[in-house]
CSV table of C-alpha atoms in Angstrom, one decimal:
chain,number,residue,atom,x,y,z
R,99,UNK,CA,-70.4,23.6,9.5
R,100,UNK,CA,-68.6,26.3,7.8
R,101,UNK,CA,-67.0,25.4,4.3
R,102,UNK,CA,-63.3,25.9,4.2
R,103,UNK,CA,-61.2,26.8,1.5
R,104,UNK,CA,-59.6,24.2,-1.2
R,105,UNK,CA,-57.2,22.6,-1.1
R,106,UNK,CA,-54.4,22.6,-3.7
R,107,UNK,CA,-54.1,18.8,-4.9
R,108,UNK,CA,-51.2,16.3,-6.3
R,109,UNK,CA,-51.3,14.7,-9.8
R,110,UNK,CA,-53.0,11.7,-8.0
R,111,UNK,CA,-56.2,13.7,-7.2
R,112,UNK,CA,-55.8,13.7,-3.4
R,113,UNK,CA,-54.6,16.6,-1.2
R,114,UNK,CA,-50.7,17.7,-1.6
R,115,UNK,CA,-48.8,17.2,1.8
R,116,UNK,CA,-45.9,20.1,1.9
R,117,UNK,CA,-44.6,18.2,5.2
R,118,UNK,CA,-45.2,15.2,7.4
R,119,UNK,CA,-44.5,15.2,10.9
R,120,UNK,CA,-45.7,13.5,14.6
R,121,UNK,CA,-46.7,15.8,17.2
R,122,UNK,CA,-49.3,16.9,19.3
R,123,UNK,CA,-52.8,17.3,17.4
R,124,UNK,CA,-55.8,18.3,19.9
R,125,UNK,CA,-59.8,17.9,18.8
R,126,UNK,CA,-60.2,21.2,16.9
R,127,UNK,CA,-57.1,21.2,14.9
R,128,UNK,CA,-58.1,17.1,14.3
R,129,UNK,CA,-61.8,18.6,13.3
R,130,UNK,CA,-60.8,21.2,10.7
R,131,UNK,CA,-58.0,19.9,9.4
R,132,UNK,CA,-59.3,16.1,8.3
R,133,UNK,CA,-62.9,17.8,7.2
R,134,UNK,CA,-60.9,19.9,4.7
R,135,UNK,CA,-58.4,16.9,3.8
R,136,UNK,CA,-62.1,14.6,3.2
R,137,UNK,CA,-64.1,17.8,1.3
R,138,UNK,CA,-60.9,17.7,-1.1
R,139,UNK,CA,-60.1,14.4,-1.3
R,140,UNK,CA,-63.7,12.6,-1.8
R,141,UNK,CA,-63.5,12.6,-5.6
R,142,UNK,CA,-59.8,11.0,-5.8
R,143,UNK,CA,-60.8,8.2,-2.9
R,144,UNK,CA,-64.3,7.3,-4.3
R,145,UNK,CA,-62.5,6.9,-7.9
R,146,UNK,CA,-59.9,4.5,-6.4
R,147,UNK,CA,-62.1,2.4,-3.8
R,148,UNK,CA,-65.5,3.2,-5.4
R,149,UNK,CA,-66.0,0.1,-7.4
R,150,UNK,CA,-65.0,-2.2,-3.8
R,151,UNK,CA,-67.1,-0.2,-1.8
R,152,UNK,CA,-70.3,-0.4,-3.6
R,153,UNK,CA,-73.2,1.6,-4.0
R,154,UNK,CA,-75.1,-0.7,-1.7
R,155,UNK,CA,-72.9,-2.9,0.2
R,156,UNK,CA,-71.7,-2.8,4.0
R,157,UNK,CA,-67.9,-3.7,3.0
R,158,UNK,CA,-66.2,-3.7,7.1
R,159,UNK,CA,-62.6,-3.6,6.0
R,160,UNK,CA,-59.9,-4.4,3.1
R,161,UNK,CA,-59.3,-7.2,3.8
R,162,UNK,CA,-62.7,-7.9,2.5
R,163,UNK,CA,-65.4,-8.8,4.9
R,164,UNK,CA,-68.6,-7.9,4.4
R,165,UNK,CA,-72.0,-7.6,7.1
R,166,UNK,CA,-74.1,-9.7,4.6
R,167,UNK,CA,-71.7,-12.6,5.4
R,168,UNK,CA,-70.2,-11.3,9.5
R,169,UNK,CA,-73.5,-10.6,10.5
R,170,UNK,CA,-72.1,-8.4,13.3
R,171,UNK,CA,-74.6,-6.1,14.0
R,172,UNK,CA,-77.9,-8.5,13.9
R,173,UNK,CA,-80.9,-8.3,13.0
R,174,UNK,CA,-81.2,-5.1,11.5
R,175,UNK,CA,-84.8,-5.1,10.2
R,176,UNK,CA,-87.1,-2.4,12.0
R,177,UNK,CA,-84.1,-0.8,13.7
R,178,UNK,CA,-83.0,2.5,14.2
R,179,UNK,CA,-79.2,2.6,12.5
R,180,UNK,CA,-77.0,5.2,12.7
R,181,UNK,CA,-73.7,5.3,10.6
R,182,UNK,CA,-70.7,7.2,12.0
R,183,UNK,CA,-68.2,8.3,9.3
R,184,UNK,CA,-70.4,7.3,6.1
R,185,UNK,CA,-68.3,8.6,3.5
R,186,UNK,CA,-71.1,8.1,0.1
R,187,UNK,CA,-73.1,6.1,2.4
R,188,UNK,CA,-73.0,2.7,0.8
R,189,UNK,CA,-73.4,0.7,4.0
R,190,UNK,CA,-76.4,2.6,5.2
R,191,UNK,CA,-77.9,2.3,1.7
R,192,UNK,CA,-77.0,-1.8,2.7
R,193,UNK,CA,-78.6,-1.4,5.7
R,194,UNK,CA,-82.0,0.4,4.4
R,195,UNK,CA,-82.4,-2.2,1.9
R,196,UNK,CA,-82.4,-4.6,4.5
R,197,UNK,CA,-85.1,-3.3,6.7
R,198,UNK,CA,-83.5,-0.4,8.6
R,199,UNK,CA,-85.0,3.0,9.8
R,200,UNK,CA,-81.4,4.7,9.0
R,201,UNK,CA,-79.2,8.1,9.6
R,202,UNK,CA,-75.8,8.2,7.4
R,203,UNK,CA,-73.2,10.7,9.1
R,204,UNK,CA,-70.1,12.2,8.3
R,205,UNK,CA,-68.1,15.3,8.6
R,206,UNK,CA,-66.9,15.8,5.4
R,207,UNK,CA,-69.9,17.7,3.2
R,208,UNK,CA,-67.7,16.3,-0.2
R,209,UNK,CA,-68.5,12.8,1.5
R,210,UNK,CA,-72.0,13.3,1.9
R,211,UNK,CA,-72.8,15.6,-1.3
R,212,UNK,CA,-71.4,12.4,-3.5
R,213,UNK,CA,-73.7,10.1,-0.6
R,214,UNK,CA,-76.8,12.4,-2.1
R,215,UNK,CA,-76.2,11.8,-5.4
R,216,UNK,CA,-76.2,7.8,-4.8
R,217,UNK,CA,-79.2,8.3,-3.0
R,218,UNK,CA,-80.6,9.8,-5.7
R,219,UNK,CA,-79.0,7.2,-8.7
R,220,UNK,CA,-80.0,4.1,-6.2
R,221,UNK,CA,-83.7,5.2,-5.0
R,222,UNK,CA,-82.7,4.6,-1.8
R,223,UNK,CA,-83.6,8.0,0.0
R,224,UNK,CA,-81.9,7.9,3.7
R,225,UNK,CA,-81.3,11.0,5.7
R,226,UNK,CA,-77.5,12.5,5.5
R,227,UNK,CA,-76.5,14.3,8.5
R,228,UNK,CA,-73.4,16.7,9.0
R,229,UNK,CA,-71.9,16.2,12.1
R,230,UNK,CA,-68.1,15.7,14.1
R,231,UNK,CA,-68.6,12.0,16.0
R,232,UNK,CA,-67.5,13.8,19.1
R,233,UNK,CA,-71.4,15.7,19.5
R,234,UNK,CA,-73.4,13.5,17.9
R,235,UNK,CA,-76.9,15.3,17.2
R,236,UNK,CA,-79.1,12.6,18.5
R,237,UNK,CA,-80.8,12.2,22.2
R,238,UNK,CA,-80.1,9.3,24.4
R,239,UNK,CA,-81.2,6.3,23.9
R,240,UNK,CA,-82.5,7.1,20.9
R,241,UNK,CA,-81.2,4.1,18.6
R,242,UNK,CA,-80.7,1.1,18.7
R,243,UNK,CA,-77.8,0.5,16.4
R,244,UNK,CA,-74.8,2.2,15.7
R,245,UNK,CA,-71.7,1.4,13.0
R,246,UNK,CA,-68.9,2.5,11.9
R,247,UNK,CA,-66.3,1.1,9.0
R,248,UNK,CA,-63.4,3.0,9.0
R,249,UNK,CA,-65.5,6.0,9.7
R,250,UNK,CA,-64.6,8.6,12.2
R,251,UNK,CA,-63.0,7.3,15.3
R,252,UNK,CA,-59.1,6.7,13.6
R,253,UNK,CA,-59.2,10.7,13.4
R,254,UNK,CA,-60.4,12.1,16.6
R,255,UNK,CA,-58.6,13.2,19.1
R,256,UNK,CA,-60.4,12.4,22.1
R,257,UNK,CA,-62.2,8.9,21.1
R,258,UNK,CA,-63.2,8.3,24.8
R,259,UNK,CA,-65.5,10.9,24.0
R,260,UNK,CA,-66.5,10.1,21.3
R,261,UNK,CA,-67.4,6.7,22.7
R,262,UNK,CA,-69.3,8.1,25.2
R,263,UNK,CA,-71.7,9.4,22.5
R,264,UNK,CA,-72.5,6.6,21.2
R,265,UNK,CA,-72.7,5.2,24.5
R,266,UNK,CA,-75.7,8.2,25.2
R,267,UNK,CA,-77.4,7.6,22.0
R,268,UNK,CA,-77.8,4.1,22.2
R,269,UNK,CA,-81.0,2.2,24.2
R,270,UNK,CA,-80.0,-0.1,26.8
R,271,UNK,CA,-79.1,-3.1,25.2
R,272,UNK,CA,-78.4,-1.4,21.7
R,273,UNK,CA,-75.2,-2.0,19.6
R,274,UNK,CA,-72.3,-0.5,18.4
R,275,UNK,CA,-69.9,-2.3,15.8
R,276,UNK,CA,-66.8,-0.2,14.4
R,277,UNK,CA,-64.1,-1.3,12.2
R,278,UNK,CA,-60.4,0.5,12.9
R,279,UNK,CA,-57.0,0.4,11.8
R,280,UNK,CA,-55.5,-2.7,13.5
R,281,UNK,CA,-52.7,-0.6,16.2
R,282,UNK,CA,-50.3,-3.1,14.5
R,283,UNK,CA,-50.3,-1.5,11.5
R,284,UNK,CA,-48.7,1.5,13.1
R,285,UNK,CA,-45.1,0.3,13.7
R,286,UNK,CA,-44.5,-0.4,10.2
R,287,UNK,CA,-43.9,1.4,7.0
R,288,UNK,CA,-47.0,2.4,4.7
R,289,UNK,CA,-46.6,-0.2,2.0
R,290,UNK,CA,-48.4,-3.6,1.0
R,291,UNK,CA,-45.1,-4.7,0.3
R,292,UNK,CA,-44.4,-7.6,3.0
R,293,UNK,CA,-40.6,-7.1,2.5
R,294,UNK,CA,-41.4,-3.5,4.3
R,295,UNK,CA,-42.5,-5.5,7.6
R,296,UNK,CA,-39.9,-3.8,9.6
R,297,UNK,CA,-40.2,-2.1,12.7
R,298,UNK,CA,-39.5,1.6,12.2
R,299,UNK,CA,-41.6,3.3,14.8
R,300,UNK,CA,-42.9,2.4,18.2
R,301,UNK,CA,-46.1,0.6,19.0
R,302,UNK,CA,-46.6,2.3,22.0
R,303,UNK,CA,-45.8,6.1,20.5
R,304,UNK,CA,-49.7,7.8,20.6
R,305,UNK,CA,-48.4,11.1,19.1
R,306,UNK,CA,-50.9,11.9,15.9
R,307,UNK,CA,-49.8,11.4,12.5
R,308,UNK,CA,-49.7,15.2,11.1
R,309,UNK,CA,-49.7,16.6,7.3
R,310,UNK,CA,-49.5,20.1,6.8
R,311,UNK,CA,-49.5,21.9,3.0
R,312,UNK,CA,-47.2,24.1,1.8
R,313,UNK,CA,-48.2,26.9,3.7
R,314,UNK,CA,-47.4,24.9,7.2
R,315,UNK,CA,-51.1,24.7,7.7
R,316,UNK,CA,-52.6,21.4,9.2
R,317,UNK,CA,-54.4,19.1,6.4
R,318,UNK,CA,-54.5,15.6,7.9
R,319,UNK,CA,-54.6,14.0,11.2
R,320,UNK,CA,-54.8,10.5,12.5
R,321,UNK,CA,-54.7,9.5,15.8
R,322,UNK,CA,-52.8,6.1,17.2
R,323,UNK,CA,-54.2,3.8,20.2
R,324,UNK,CA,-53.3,0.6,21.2
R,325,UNK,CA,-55.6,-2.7,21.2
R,326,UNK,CA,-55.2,-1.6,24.7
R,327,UNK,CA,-56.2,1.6,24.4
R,328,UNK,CA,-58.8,0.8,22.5
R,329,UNK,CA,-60.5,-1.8,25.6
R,330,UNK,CA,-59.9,1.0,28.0
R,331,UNK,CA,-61.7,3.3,25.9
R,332,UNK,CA,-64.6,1.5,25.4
R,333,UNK,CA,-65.4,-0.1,28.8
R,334,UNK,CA,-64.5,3.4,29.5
R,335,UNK,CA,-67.5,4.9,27.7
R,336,UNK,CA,-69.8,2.4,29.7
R,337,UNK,CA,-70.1,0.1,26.7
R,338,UNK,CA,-69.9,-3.5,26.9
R,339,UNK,CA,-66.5,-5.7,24.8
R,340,UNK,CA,-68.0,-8.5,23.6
R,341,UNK,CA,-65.5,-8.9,21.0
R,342,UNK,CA,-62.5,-8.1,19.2
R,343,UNK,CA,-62.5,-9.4,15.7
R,344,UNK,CA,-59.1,-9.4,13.4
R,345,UNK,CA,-60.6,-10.3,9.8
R,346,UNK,CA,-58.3,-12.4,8.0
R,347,UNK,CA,-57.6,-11.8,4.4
R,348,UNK,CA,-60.9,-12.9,1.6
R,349,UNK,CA,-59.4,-15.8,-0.2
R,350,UNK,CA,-59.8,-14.8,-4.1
R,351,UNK,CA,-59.5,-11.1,-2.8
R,352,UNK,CA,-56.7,-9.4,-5.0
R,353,UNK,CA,-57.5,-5.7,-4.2
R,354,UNK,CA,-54.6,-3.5,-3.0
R,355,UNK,CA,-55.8,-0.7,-0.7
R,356,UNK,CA,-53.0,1.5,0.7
R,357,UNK,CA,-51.0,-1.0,3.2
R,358,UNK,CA,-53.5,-3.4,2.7
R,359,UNK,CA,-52.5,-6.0,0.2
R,360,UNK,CA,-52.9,-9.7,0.1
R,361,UNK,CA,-49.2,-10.7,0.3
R,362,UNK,CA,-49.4,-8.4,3.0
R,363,UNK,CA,-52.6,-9.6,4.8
R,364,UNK,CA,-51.5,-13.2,4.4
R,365,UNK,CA,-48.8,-12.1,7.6
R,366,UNK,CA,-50.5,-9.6,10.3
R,367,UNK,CA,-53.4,-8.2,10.9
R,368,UNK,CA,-54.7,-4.9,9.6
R,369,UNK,CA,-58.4,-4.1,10.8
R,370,UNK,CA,-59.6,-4.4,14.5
R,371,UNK,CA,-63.3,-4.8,14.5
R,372,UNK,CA,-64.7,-3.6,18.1
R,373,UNK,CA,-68.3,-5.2,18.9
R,374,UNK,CA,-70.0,-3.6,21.7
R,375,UNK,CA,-73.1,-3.2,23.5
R,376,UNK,CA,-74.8,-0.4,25.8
């Protein structure tokens, strides 16, 4: 992909939104606009969640669960993995130490150049791939596994299709486990506080969450669906539900991440963890 220019940043390190606004946001603008948001914002995000993600740990969520302890994708020994929206890669470093033949994707090349250099600090050497999870470069039925923690699908625009790739490059039989914003989260305002539990937007309003800079250009897109939506779009991809998993909050656990708190996680839900099959 081509590299796009920089973009201006706020004191906290991440990517300075000149205006916020919901409306329409279709799979290109979705494309260019988050891979610029992640190239920028990589160093500020992996020096805030850094230490809870790991180097090599498969971490599914804030509210802390972990694969060594969900065990949601299986036996992963001897299979071919392939991780959708890998960020620096720690959970397919997880995964190769435990036996898997794996592939680590992501759009964002800030992502995956910081991925290389814990490849290279770790010893554990996986291939990095550059890639949108709408066209995945793979052939069907080619793996046997596929993941995804917070990686990819909250920021397309068209995640039926995106679905539908996984769907091709998984065997018959193969499985795909993804972790997502829980759709609850989106009626309420962004804060761990639980006195902000209020309802200030609609449930059922899908239009795209949009931040532009200064310059009115598009920097940041996320996309809104439903626990319905979410069914539809699966079974709708020709994958199998087998379940819908709504982590509860690690007792101990005292890490604030965004909305995510443990006040806050003590209340509602705030992952949805789809487990599917081909």
């Amino acid at each position: 992909m081509v590299d796009s220019p920089s973009l201006p940043l706020a004191d906290d390190g991440y990517p300075a939104a000149g205006g916020v606004a919901r409306r329409p946001a279709g799979a290109e603008e979705s494309v260019r606009a988050n891979r610029r948001w992640w190239d920028a914002a990589a160093p500020a995000y992996l020096t805030e969640h850094g230490a809870d993600l790991g180097d090599v740990d498969f971490l599914w969520c804030p509210e802390g669960l972990r694969e060594a302890d969900a065990h949601l994708l299986g036996e992963v020994a001897g299979r071919r993995v392939l991780e959708i929206g890998c960020g620096s890669a720690p959970c397919a470093r997880w995964l190769r130490r435990q036996g898997a033949d794996v592939v680590a994707l992501d759009l964002s090349a800030g992502m995956l150049a910081r991925a290389a250099e814990l490849n290279r600090s770790t010893g554990i050497d996986l291939p990095l791939v550059q890639a949108d999870a709408g066209a995945l470069p793979f052939t069907d039925a080619s793996l046997d596994l596929a993941c995804s923690a917070f990686g990819g699908l909250p920021f397309v625009a068209d995640v039926g299709a995106a679905l539908r790739e996984v769907a091709r490059v998984l065997r018959p039989g193969g499985r795909f486990v993804a972790s997502v914003n829980h759709p609850m989260r989106w009626p309420f305002p962004d804060s761990p506080d639980p006195e902000d539990l209020r309802i200030v937007s609609s449930y059922f309003d899908r239009t795209p969450y949009v931040e532009t800079d200064a310059a009115g250009r598009t920097v940041y897109v996320e996309h809104h669906r439903t626990v319905g939506d979410w069914v539809r779009a699966v079974v709708g991809a020709g994958l199998v539900l087998e379940d819908l998993v709504e982590p509860e909050w690690t007792p101990g656990r005292t890490q604030n991440w965004g909305q995510w708190s443990p006040a806050r996680g003590a209340l509602v839900p705030g992952t949805l963890v789809l487990v599917c099959r081909r």
